[in-house]
Coordinates of C-alpha atoms and ligand atoms in Angstrom, one line a residue:
M610 CA 0.1 -0.1 0.0
A611 CA 1.0 3.5 -0.8
S612 CA 0.2 4.5 2.8
A613 CA 2.3 2.1 4.1
A614 CA 5.3 3.1 1.9
F615 CA 4.8 6.4 3.0
A616 CA 4.8 5.5 6.8
V617 CA 8.3 4.0 6.5
S618 CA 9.7 6.3 4.1
S619 CA 11.1 8.7 6.7
P620 CA 12.7 7.2 9.9
A621 CA 12.2 10.6 11.6
A622 CA 8.5 10.7 11.1
S623 CA 8.2 7.2 12.4
A624 CA 10.0 8.2 15.5
V625 CA 7.5 11.0 16.1
A626 CA 4.8 8.8 15.6
A627 CA 6.1 6.5 18.1
R628 CA 6.6 9.2 20.5
S629 CA 3.3 10.8 20.2
K630 CA 0.4 8.4 19.9
A631 CA -2.1 11.3 20.4
R632 CA -1.2 12.6 16.7
P633 CA -3.4 11.1 14.0
A634 CA -1.4 9.1 11.5
Y635 CA -0.7 10.7 8.3
S636 CA -2.1 9.1 5.2
P637 CA -1.5 10.7 1.8
P638 CA -4.3 12.7 -0.1
P639 CA -6.0 10.1 -2.6
Q640 CA -5.2 12.3 -5.5
L641 CA -1.3 11.4 -4.7
L642 CA -1.4 7.7 -4.4
P643 CA -1.4 6.9 -8.2
I644 CA 1.3 9.0 -9.0
L645 CA 3.8 8.1 -6.5
P646 CA 6.0 5.4 -7.6
P647 CA 7.7 4.1 -4.3
G648 CA 11.2 4.9 -5.1
L649 CA 11.9 8.3 -6.4
N650 CA 9.3 10.7 -5.3
I651 CA 9.7 9.6 -1.9
S652 CA 13.3 10.0 -1.7
C653 CA 13.3 13.2 -3.7
V654 CA 11.0 14.6 -0.8
T655 CA 12.6 13.1 2.2
A656 CA 15.9 14.7 0.7
W657 CA 14.2 18.1 0.6
W658 CA 12.8 17.7 4.1
F659 CA 16.2 17.2 5.7
V660 CA 17.9 20.0 3.6
D661 CA 15.3 22.5 4.5
A662 CA 14.9 21.4 8.2
R663 CA 18.6 21.8 8.8
R664 CA 18.3 25.3 7.6
C665 CA 15.5 26.0 10.0
L666 CA 17.3 24.5 12.9
G667 CA 20.3 26.3 12.0
E668 CA 18.5 29.6 12.4
E669 CA 16.3 28.5 15.5
G670 CA 18.0 25.5 17.1
A671 CA 19.7 27.5 20.0
R672 CA 16.4 29.1 21.0
G673 CA 15.2 26.3 23.5
G674 CA 11.5 26.6 24.7
R675 CA 9.6 24.0 22.6
D676 CA 13.0 22.4 21.6
A677 CA 14.3 21.9 25.1
A678 CA 11.0 20.1 25.8
W679 CA 10.9 18.3 22.9
G680 CA 14.5 17.4 21.9
S681 CA 15.9 18.9 18.6
R682 CA 15.4 15.3 16.7
G683 CA 11.7 15.3 17.7
R684 CA 11.6 18.9 16.4
L685 CA 13.3 17.9 13.3
A686 CA 11.3 14.9 12.6
N687 CA 8.0 17.1 13.0
Y688 CA 9.6 19.8 10.8
A689 CA 10.3 17.3 8.4
K690 CA 6.8 15.7 8.3
N691 CA 5.0 19.0 8.1
F692 CA 7.6 20.4 5.3
G693 CA 6.8 17.0 3.5
R694 CA 3.1 17.4 3.4
V695 CA 3.3 20.9 2.0
M696 CA 5.8 20.1 -0.7
M697 CA 3.5 17.2 -1.7
A698 CA 0.5 19.3 -1.9
L699 CA 2.3 21.5 -4.1
A700 CA 3.4 18.9 -6.4
V701 CA 0.1 17.4 -6.9
D702 CA -2.1 20.4 -6.7
V703 CA -4.2 19.6 -3.8
S704 CA -5.2 22.1 -1.1
R705 CA -2.1 24.0 0.3
F706 CA -3.4 23.1 3.7
E707 CA -2.7 19.5 3.2
G708 CA 0.0 20.0 5.7
V709 CA -2.4 21.1 8.4
P710 CA -3.4 18.4 10.9
M711 CA -6.3 18.7 13.0
A712 CA -5.4 20.2 16.1
P713 CA -6.8 18.3 19.6
P714 CA -9.6 20.2 21.4
D715 CA -8.5 22.4 24.3
P716 CA -8.3 20.5 27.4
I717 CA -10.4 23.5 29.1
L718 CA -12.4 25.3 26.8
G719 CA -12.8 22.2 24.3
V720 CA -15.0 20.8 27.4
S721 CA -17.4 23.9 26.8
E722 CA -17.6 22.7 23.2
A723 CA -18.4 19.0 24.4
F724 CA -20.8 20.2 27.1
K725 CA -22.9 22.3 24.4
A726 CA -23.1 19.4 21.9
D727 CA -24.8 16.9 24.8
T728 CA -28.6 16.9 25.0
N729 CA -28.8 15.2 28.1
D730 CA -31.0 17.2 30.5
L731 CA -28.7 16.4 33.6
K732 CA -25.7 17.6 31.9
L733 CA -23.5 19.8 34.3
N734 CA -20.5 22.0 33.0
L735 CA -17.8 22.1 35.5
G736 CA -14.9 22.7 33.1
V737 CA -14.0 26.0 32.5
G738 CA -13.5 28.6 35.6
A739 CA -16.7 30.8 35.0
Y740 CA -18.7 31.7 37.7
R741 CA -22.8 30.7 37.5
T742 CA -25.6 31.7 39.5
E743 CA -27.5 29.3 41.6
E744 CA -29.5 28.8 38.5
L745 CA -26.4 28.0 36.8
Q746 CA -26.7 31.3 34.5
P747 CA -24.0 33.4 33.6
Y748 CA -23.6 36.4 35.8
V749 CA -23.1 40.0 34.6
L750 CA -22.1 42.0 37.8
N751 CA -24.7 44.7 38.7
V752 CA -21.9 47.3 39.1
V753 CA -20.5 46.2 35.7
K754 CA -23.8 47.1 34.4
K755 CA -23.9 50.4 36.3
A756 CA -20.6 51.4 34.9
E757 CA -21.5 50.5 31.5
K758 CA -24.8 52.7 31.6
L759 CA -22.8 55.5 32.7
M760 CA -20.0 55.1 29.9
L761 CA -23.0 55.0 27.4
E762 CA -24.7 58.2 29.0
R763 CA -21.3 60.0 28.9
G764 CA -21.1 58.9 25.1
E765 CA -17.5 57.8 25.1
N766 CA -15.5 57.3 21.9
K767 CA -14.0 54.3 20.6
E768 CA -10.8 55.9 19.5
Y769 CA -7.5 53.7 19.7
L770 CA -5.7 53.5 23.2
P771 CA -2.1 54.2 23.5
I772 CA 0.0 50.9 23.1
E773 CA 0.3 50.6 27.1
G774 CA -3.7 50.9 27.6
L775 CA -5.8 53.1 29.4
A776 CA -4.0 55.4 31.8
A777 CA -6.7 55.4 34.4
F778 CA -7.0 51.7 34.1
N779 CA -3.1 51.2 34.5
K780 CA -3.2 53.2 37.7
A781 CA -6.2 51.5 39.2
T782 CA -5.2 48.0 38.6
A783 CA -1.5 48.4 40.0
E784 CA -3.1 50.2 43.1
L785 CA -5.6 47.4 43.4
L786 CA -2.8 44.9 43.2
F787 CA 0.0 46.4 45.2
G788 CA -2.1 48.8 47.8
A789 CA -2.5 52.4 46.7
D790 CA 0.0 53.2 49.5
N791 CA 2.7 51.1 48.4
P792 CA 6.1 52.5 48.1
V793 CA 6.5 51.1 44.9
I794 CA 3.8 53.1 43.5
K795 CA 4.7 56.1 45.0
Q796 CA 8.3 56.1 43.9
G797 CA 7.4 55.0 40.3
L798 CA 8.7 51.6 40.2
V799 CA 6.0 49.7 38.4
A800 CA 5.9 49.1 34.7
T801 CA 2.0 48.6 34.1
L802 CA 0.9 48.0 30.7
Q803 CA -3.0 47.0 30.0
A804 CA -3.0 43.5 28.2
L805 CA -5.2 41.1 26.8
S806 CA -6.6 39.7 30.0
G807 CA -4.4 37.3 32.1
T808 CA -3.5 34.9 29.3
G809 CA -2.3 38.0 27.1
S810 CA -0.4 39.5 29.9
L811 CA 1.4 36.2 30.4
R812 CA 2.1 35.8 26.7
L813 CA 3.7 39.2 26.6
A814 CA 5.9 38.7 29.7
A815 CA 7.0 35.5 28.1
A816 CA 7.9 37.3 25.2
F817 CA 10.1 39.7 26.9
I818 CA 11.6 36.8 28.9
Q819 CA 12.6 35.2 25.5
R820 CA 13.7 38.3 24.0
Y821 CA 15.9 39.8 27.2
F822 CA 16.5 36.6 29.4
P823 CA 17.3 34.3 26.6
E824 CA 19.3 32.0 28.6
A825 CA 16.7 32.1 31.4
K826 CA 14.1 28.9 32.1
V827 CA 10.9 29.4 33.7
I828 CA 9.8 26.8 36.4
I829 CA 6.2 26.2 36.8
S830 CA 4.2 24.3 39.5
S831 CA 3.1 20.7 38.9
P832 CA 0.3 20.7 37.8
T833 CA -0.4 24.1 36.7
W834 CA -3.2 25.7 34.8
G835 CA -2.9 23.9 31.4
N836 CA -2.3 27.2 29.4
H837 CA 1.0 28.0 31.0
K838 CA 2.8 25.4 29.2
N839 CA 1.1 26.4 25.7
I840 CA 2.3 30.1 26.5
F841 CA 5.9 29.5 27.1
N842 CA 6.1 26.7 24.4
D843 CA 4.7 29.3 22.0
A844 CA 6.9 31.9 23.3
R845 CA 10.1 29.3 23.0
V846 CA 10.9 30.0 26.6
P847 CA 12.3 26.7 28.0
W848 CA 10.4 25.4 31.2
S849 CA 10.4 22.7 33.5
E850 CA 8.4 21.7 36.5
Y851 CA 8.5 21.8 40.4
R852 CA 6.9 19.9 42.8
Y853 CA 3.6 21.2 44.3
Y854 CA 1.1 18.8 44.9
D855 CA 1.1 15.8 47.0
P856 CA -1.4 13.0 46.0
K857 CA -0.7 11.1 49.4
T858 CA -1.8 14.3 51.3
V859 CA -3.8 15.7 48.8
G860 CA -1.9 18.9 50.1
L861 CA 1.3 20.9 49.2
D862 CA 4.5 19.2 48.7
F863 CA 6.4 22.0 50.5
E864 CA 9.4 20.1 50.8
G865 CA 9.4 19.0 47.3
M866 CA 8.8 22.7 46.0
I867 CA 11.4 24.4 48.1
A868 CA 13.8 21.6 46.9
D869 CA 12.9 22.1 43.2
I870 CA 13.1 26.0 43.4
E871 CA 16.5 25.6 45.0
A872 CA 17.7 23.4 42.5
A873 CA 16.7 25.4 39.4
P874 CA 19.7 27.5 37.8
E875 CA 20.3 30.6 39.6
G876 CA 18.1 33.4 37.7
S877 CA 15.4 31.2 36.8
F878 CA 11.7 32.9 36.7
V879 CA 9.6 31.1 39.2
L880 CA 5.8 31.1 38.0
L881 CA 3.7 31.6 41.1
H882 CA -0.1 31.6 41.6
G883 CA -0.9 34.6 43.5
C884 CA -3.8 33.0 45.3
A885 CA -6.0 30.2 44.6
H886 CA -3.9 27.9 42.6
N887 CA -5.5 26.3 39.7
P888 CA -6.1 23.4 39.5
T889 CA -5.4 22.3 43.1
G890 CA -6.9 25.0 45.2
I891 CA -4.2 24.3 47.6
D892 CA -2.3 27.6 48.5
P893 CA 0.9 28.1 50.7
T894 CA 0.5 29.4 54.2
P895 CA 1.9 33.1 54.8
E896 CA 4.7 31.4 56.9
Q897 CA 5.6 29.0 53.6
W898 CA 5.2 32.1 51.4
E899 CA 8.2 33.7 53.6
K900 CA 10.1 30.7 53.0
I901 CA 9.4 30.5 49.3
A902 CA 10.5 34.1 49.1
D903 CA 13.7 33.3 51.0
V904 CA 14.8 30.7 48.5
I905 CA 13.9 32.8 45.4
Q906 CA 15.7 35.8 46.8
E907 CA 19.1 33.7 47.8
K908 CA 19.1 32.1 44.3
K909 CA 18.4 35.3 42.5
H910 CA 15.6 33.9 40.9
M911 CA 12.8 36.1 39.4
P912 CA 9.4 35.8 40.7
F913 CA 6.6 35.6 38.2
F914 CA 2.9 35.9 39.7
D915 CA -0.2 35.0 38.0
V916 CA -3.0 36.4 39.9
A917 CA -6.2 35.5 38.2
Y918 CA -8.4 35.4 41.1
Q919 CA -7.6 38.5 43.4
G920 CA -10.7 38.8 45.7
F921 CA -12.2 35.6 44.5
A922 CA -10.3 33.0 46.7
S923 CA -11.1 34.7 50.3
G924 CA -13.6 37.3 49.1
S925 CA -11.0 40.3 50.1
L926 CA -9.0 41.9 47.4
D927 CA -6.3 42.9 49.8
E928 CA -6.1 39.3 51.6
D929 CA -5.6 37.5 48.1
A930 CA -2.8 40.3 47.2
F931 CA -0.7 39.0 50.3
S932 CA 1.8 36.8 48.6
V933 CA 2.7 39.4 45.9
R934 CA 2.8 42.4 48.5
L935 CA 5.2 39.9 50.7
F936 CA 7.7 39.6 47.6
V937 CA 7.2 43.4 47.0
K938 CA 7.9 44.7 50.4
R939 CA 11.1 42.6 50.2
G940 CA 12.3 44.9 47.4
M941 CA 12.6 42.3 45.0
E942 CA 11.8 42.9 41.4
V943 CA 8.8 41.1 40.3
F944 CA 6.5 40.4 37.2
V945 CA 2.7 40.1 38.1
A946 CA -0.2 39.1 35.4
Q947 CA -3.4 40.3 36.4
S948 CA -6.8 39.3 35.2
Y949 CA -10.4 40.6 35.6
S950 CA -12.2 37.7 34.0
K951 CA -13.2 36.1 37.2
N952 CA -13.4 38.7 39.8
L953 CA -15.4 41.1 37.8
G954 CA -16.9 38.7 35.6
L955 CA -15.3 40.5 32.5
Y956 CA -14.5 37.2 30.6
A957 CA -15.2 38.2 27.0
E958 CA -13.7 41.7 27.9
R959 CA -10.2 40.5 27.7
I960 CA -9.0 43.0 30.2
G961 CA -6.0 42.3 32.5
A962 CA -2.6 43.8 33.0
I963 CA 1.2 43.1 33.3
N964 CA 3.0 44.6 36.0
V965 CA 6.7 44.6 36.4
V966 CA 8.2 45.9 39.7
C967 CA 11.8 47.3 39.1
S968 CA 14.5 48.5 41.2
A969 CA 14.3 52.2 39.9
P970 CA 11.9 54.5 38.2
E971 CA 14.3 54.9 35.0
V972 CA 14.5 51.1 35.0
A973 CA 10.7 50.8 34.9
D974 CA 10.5 53.1 32.3
R975 CA 13.0 51.1 30.0
V976 CA 11.0 47.8 30.6
K977 CA 8.0 49.5 29.8
S978 CA 9.1 51.0 26.6
Q979 CA 10.0 47.2 25.4
L980 CA 7.0 45.9 26.6
K981 CA 5.1 48.4 24.4
R982 CA 7.4 47.3 21.5
L983 CA 6.6 43.8 22.0
A984 CA 2.7 44.7 21.8
R985 CA 2.7 46.8 19.0
P986 CA 3.4 44.3 16.3
M987 CA 1.4 41.6 18.3
Y988 CA -2.1 43.3 18.9
S989 CA -1.0 47.2 18.6
N990 CA -3.0 48.5 21.4
P991 CA -5.6 47.0 23.8
P992 CA -9.4 47.0 23.7
I993 CA -11.0 50.2 25.8
H994 CA -14.5 48.9 27.0
G995 CA -13.3 46.6 29.7
A996 CA -10.4 49.1 30.7
K997 CA -13.4 51.7 31.2
I998 CA -15.5 49.5 33.3
V999 CA -12.6 48.6 35.7
A1000 CA -11.4 52.2 36.0
N1001 CA -14.8 53.4 36.6
V1002 CA -15.5 51.0 38.9
V1003 CA -12.4 51.0 41.0
G1004 CA -12.3 54.9 40.7
D1005 CA -15.7 55.4 42.1
P1006 CA -16.1 54.8 46.1
T1007 CA -19.4 53.9 45.6
M1008 CA -19.2 51.3 42.7
F1009 CA -15.9 50.0 44.2
G1010 CA -18.0 49.5 47.4
E1011 CA -20.7 47.7 45.4
W1012 CA -18.1 45.5 43.7
K1013 CA -16.4 44.2 47.0
Q1014 CA -20.1 43.4 47.9
E1015 CA -20.7 41.2 45.1
M1016 CA -17.5 39.7 44.9
E1017 CA -17.8 38.6 48.6
Q1018 CA -21.4 37.2 47.2
M1019 CA -19.9 35.1 44.5
A1020 CA -17.0 33.8 46.8
G1021 CA -19.7 33.2 49.3
R1022 CA -21.7 31.2 47.2
I1023 CA -18.8 29.1 45.9
K1024 CA -17.9 28.2 49.6
N1025 CA -21.4 27.1 50.3
V1026 CA -21.4 24.8 47.3
R1027 CA -18.2 23.6 48.6
Q1028 CA -19.5 22.7 51.9
K1029 CA -22.7 20.9 50.6
L1030 CA -20.7 18.8 48.3
Y1031 CA -18.8 17.7 50.9
D1032 CA -21.6 17.1 53.1
S1033 CA -23.3 15.1 50.2
L1034 CA -20.2 13.0 49.6
S1035 CA -19.7 12.3 53.4
A1036 CA -23.0 11.3 53.8
K1037 CA -23.4 8.9 50.7
D1038 CA -20.0 7.4 50.7
K1039 CA -20.3 4.7 53.2
S1040 CA -16.6 3.6 52.5
G1041 CA -15.1 5.7 55.2
K1042 CA -13.0 7.8 52.6
D1043 CA -12.1 11.3 54.0
W1044 CA -13.4 14.0 51.7
S1045 CA -12.4 16.6 54.2
F1046 CA -9.6 17.8 51.4
I1047 CA -12.4 19.4 49.6
L1048 CA -13.0 22.1 52.3
R1049 CA -9.3 22.5 52.8
Q1050 CA -9.0 23.9 49.1
I1051 CA -9.7 27.3 48.0
G1052 CA -11.0 29.3 44.8
M1053 CA -13.0 28.4 42.3
F1054 CA -11.7 24.9 41.8
S1055 CA -11.8 21.5 43.4
Y1056 CA -9.0 19.2 42.7
T1057 CA -11.1 15.7 43.3
G1058 CA -8.1 13.1 42.7
L1059 CA -10.2 11.6 39.9
N1060 CA -8.0 10.1 37.4
K1061 CA -8.4 10.3 33.8
T1062 CA -10.4 7.3 33.3
Q1063 CA -12.7 8.2 36.1
S1064 CA -13.0 11.6 35.0
D1065 CA -14.2 10.1 31.4
N1066 CA -16.9 8.0 33.4
M1067 CA -17.8 11.3 35.0
T1068 CA -18.9 12.6 31.3
D1069 CA -19.6 9.5 29.8
K1070 CA -22.0 8.1 32.2
W1071 CA -23.1 10.9 34.5
H1072 CA -22.9 13.9 31.9
V1073 CA -20.7 15.8 34.4
Y1074 CA -18.3 17.9 32.1
M1075 CA -14.8 18.7 33.8
T1076 CA -10.9 18.5 32.6
K1077 CA -9.4 15.2 32.5
D1078 CA -7.1 16.1 35.3
G1079 CA -9.9 15.4 37.8
R1080 CA -10.5 19.3 38.4
I1081 CA -14.0 20.6 39.0
S1082 CA -15.2 24.0 38.9
L1083 CA -17.3 24.7 41.9
A1084 CA -18.4 28.1 40.4
G1085 CA -20.7 26.1 37.6
L1086 CA -22.3 23.9 40.4
S1087 CA -25.3 24.7 42.3
L1088 CA -26.5 23.5 45.7
A1089 CA -29.4 21.7 44.0
K1090 CA -26.9 19.5 41.9
C1091 CA -24.7 18.6 44.8
D1092 CA -26.2 15.4 45.5
Y1093 CA -26.4 14.5 41.9
L1094 CA -22.6 15.3 41.5
A1095 CA -21.8 13.6 44.9
D1096 CA -23.2 10.3 43.5
A1097 CA -21.1 10.8 40.4
I1098 CA -17.9 11.1 42.1
I1099 CA -18.6 8.2 44.3
D1100 CA -19.6 5.8 41.6
S1101 CA -16.4 7.1 39.2
F1102 CA -14.2 6.9 42.5
H1103 CA -15.1 3.3 43.6
N1104 CA -16.1 1.7 40.7
V1105 CA -13.9 2.7 38.0
N1106 CA -10.0 2.3 38.1
Ligands
LIG2084 N1 -4.3 32.2 35.0 C1 -4.9 31.2 35.2 C2 -4.2 30.7 36.8 C3 -6.3 31.0 35.2 O1 -6.9 30.0 35.8 C4 -6.6 31.6 34.1 C5 -8.0 31.2 33.4 C6 -5.9 32.8 33.6 C7 -4.8 32.9 33.9 C8 -6.3 33.5 32.2 O2 -7.6 33.8 32.2 P1 -7.9 35.3 31.3 O3 -9.3 35.0 30.8 O4 -7.2 35.0 30.2 O5 -7.6 36.4 32.0 N2 -8.5 30.0 33.6 C9 -9.9 29.7 33.1 C10 -10.2 29.7 31.9 C11 -9.1 29.4 31.0 O6 -8.8 28.2 31.1 O7 -9.3 30.3 29.9 C12 -10.0 28.0 33.6 O8 -9.0 27.6 34.1 O9 -11.0 27.2 33.4

């Protein structure tokens, strides 16, 4: 068969296939089969692959990132395979996209797509971390509606923002994060750029690291929010993991975490979740944060916080900024990515910021100028609507108070659901298993400890949509559905391996 001949024509391609079962096998387009005499065409194309792949590696081979995680042989093979597909498409005049394979669904956002396609009435979407009301409906905060009404009444325009975003937003967001009285703000030590929510802020910082710290590595917690790895891969920033979660205690592996941060090459970037660690819901204690800061300082690492849940973990903006402020108080230079998706419910507005605390105002100016330089060719300037909402809400004492109240209510509803789920599990499960870890976790999620097969059972049998790492979003759960969910979890935990 021509397809079999094709499969063995490149040892590199078969190495990739062996390494990645997830990738679908390549079968040549039907138009190709009759015109491919098994010898000549295949060896010509194979030769092309390697000539061009070598050129590509020569230019980019030293860049790390994905290469480091993948190995240059894997990269060569993957490149060769894709290049080969493109050359084939050109040669036989089929679609130029013949070389574009189907991407797998996103492990988090893909869950929502699968949920939508399910017609069962019992279905429950606990995949994406998005707040729902007790009726399981999306929620637009009243204070957001109020701010939007005001904006409409004022007839605000839609002119481009400057590259760094809305000045009033940048001021408000830095003050919210560090505290308005923080000396780093008063002394002009913070470079703040409005960016495309948490993800865009992280991506911008990753591009900055790739450009100005090409030798540095980022270390991220194991496990972490799935998109962190994508972000650093795409920015070609090498990363590795530090221990974080201990399945035995269903808690923090603090010793492992410290040891791994200590062992990382001096000057590494240490990615930390400011509060409400995603997916585990397990945060270090204040004493542990001090110790983490000690080690990072000793090793001259750069702390890099991802703050996507300020105010959502405890219900208090200040309490949830504790970790960041602790590092800043020590006089350390720090990166912080912020998001208003969750705490102000502005998911689709793509509003957030990247903040870099620097040692002197002129350093902050230089850093900011380079962040702007990176942003300009990527997306030019950020969107205005969400920035105005945040600036208006934070800048008006009445609306600021209303926001805090609504945030407390949202955090409170999640805490109630957490408690009820624990009660249901404890009452229904007669095995004696201790479910109290659910109460010790904080934030939007619970990390149930269910493995992939068990998580599949949750979806296939019970129509409960969740990520395959066993994470459930309690923000998508209602009190009324807790008993049902408890039945699903108990069944999956005890009856599925
Ligand atoms: N950081 C963390 C830790 C995080 O959980 C999210 C979103 C983000 C950043 C980015 O959010 P943004 O909307 O770009 O500001 N997490 C949820 C949604 C997603 O995966 O995009 C989630 O984990 O479900």
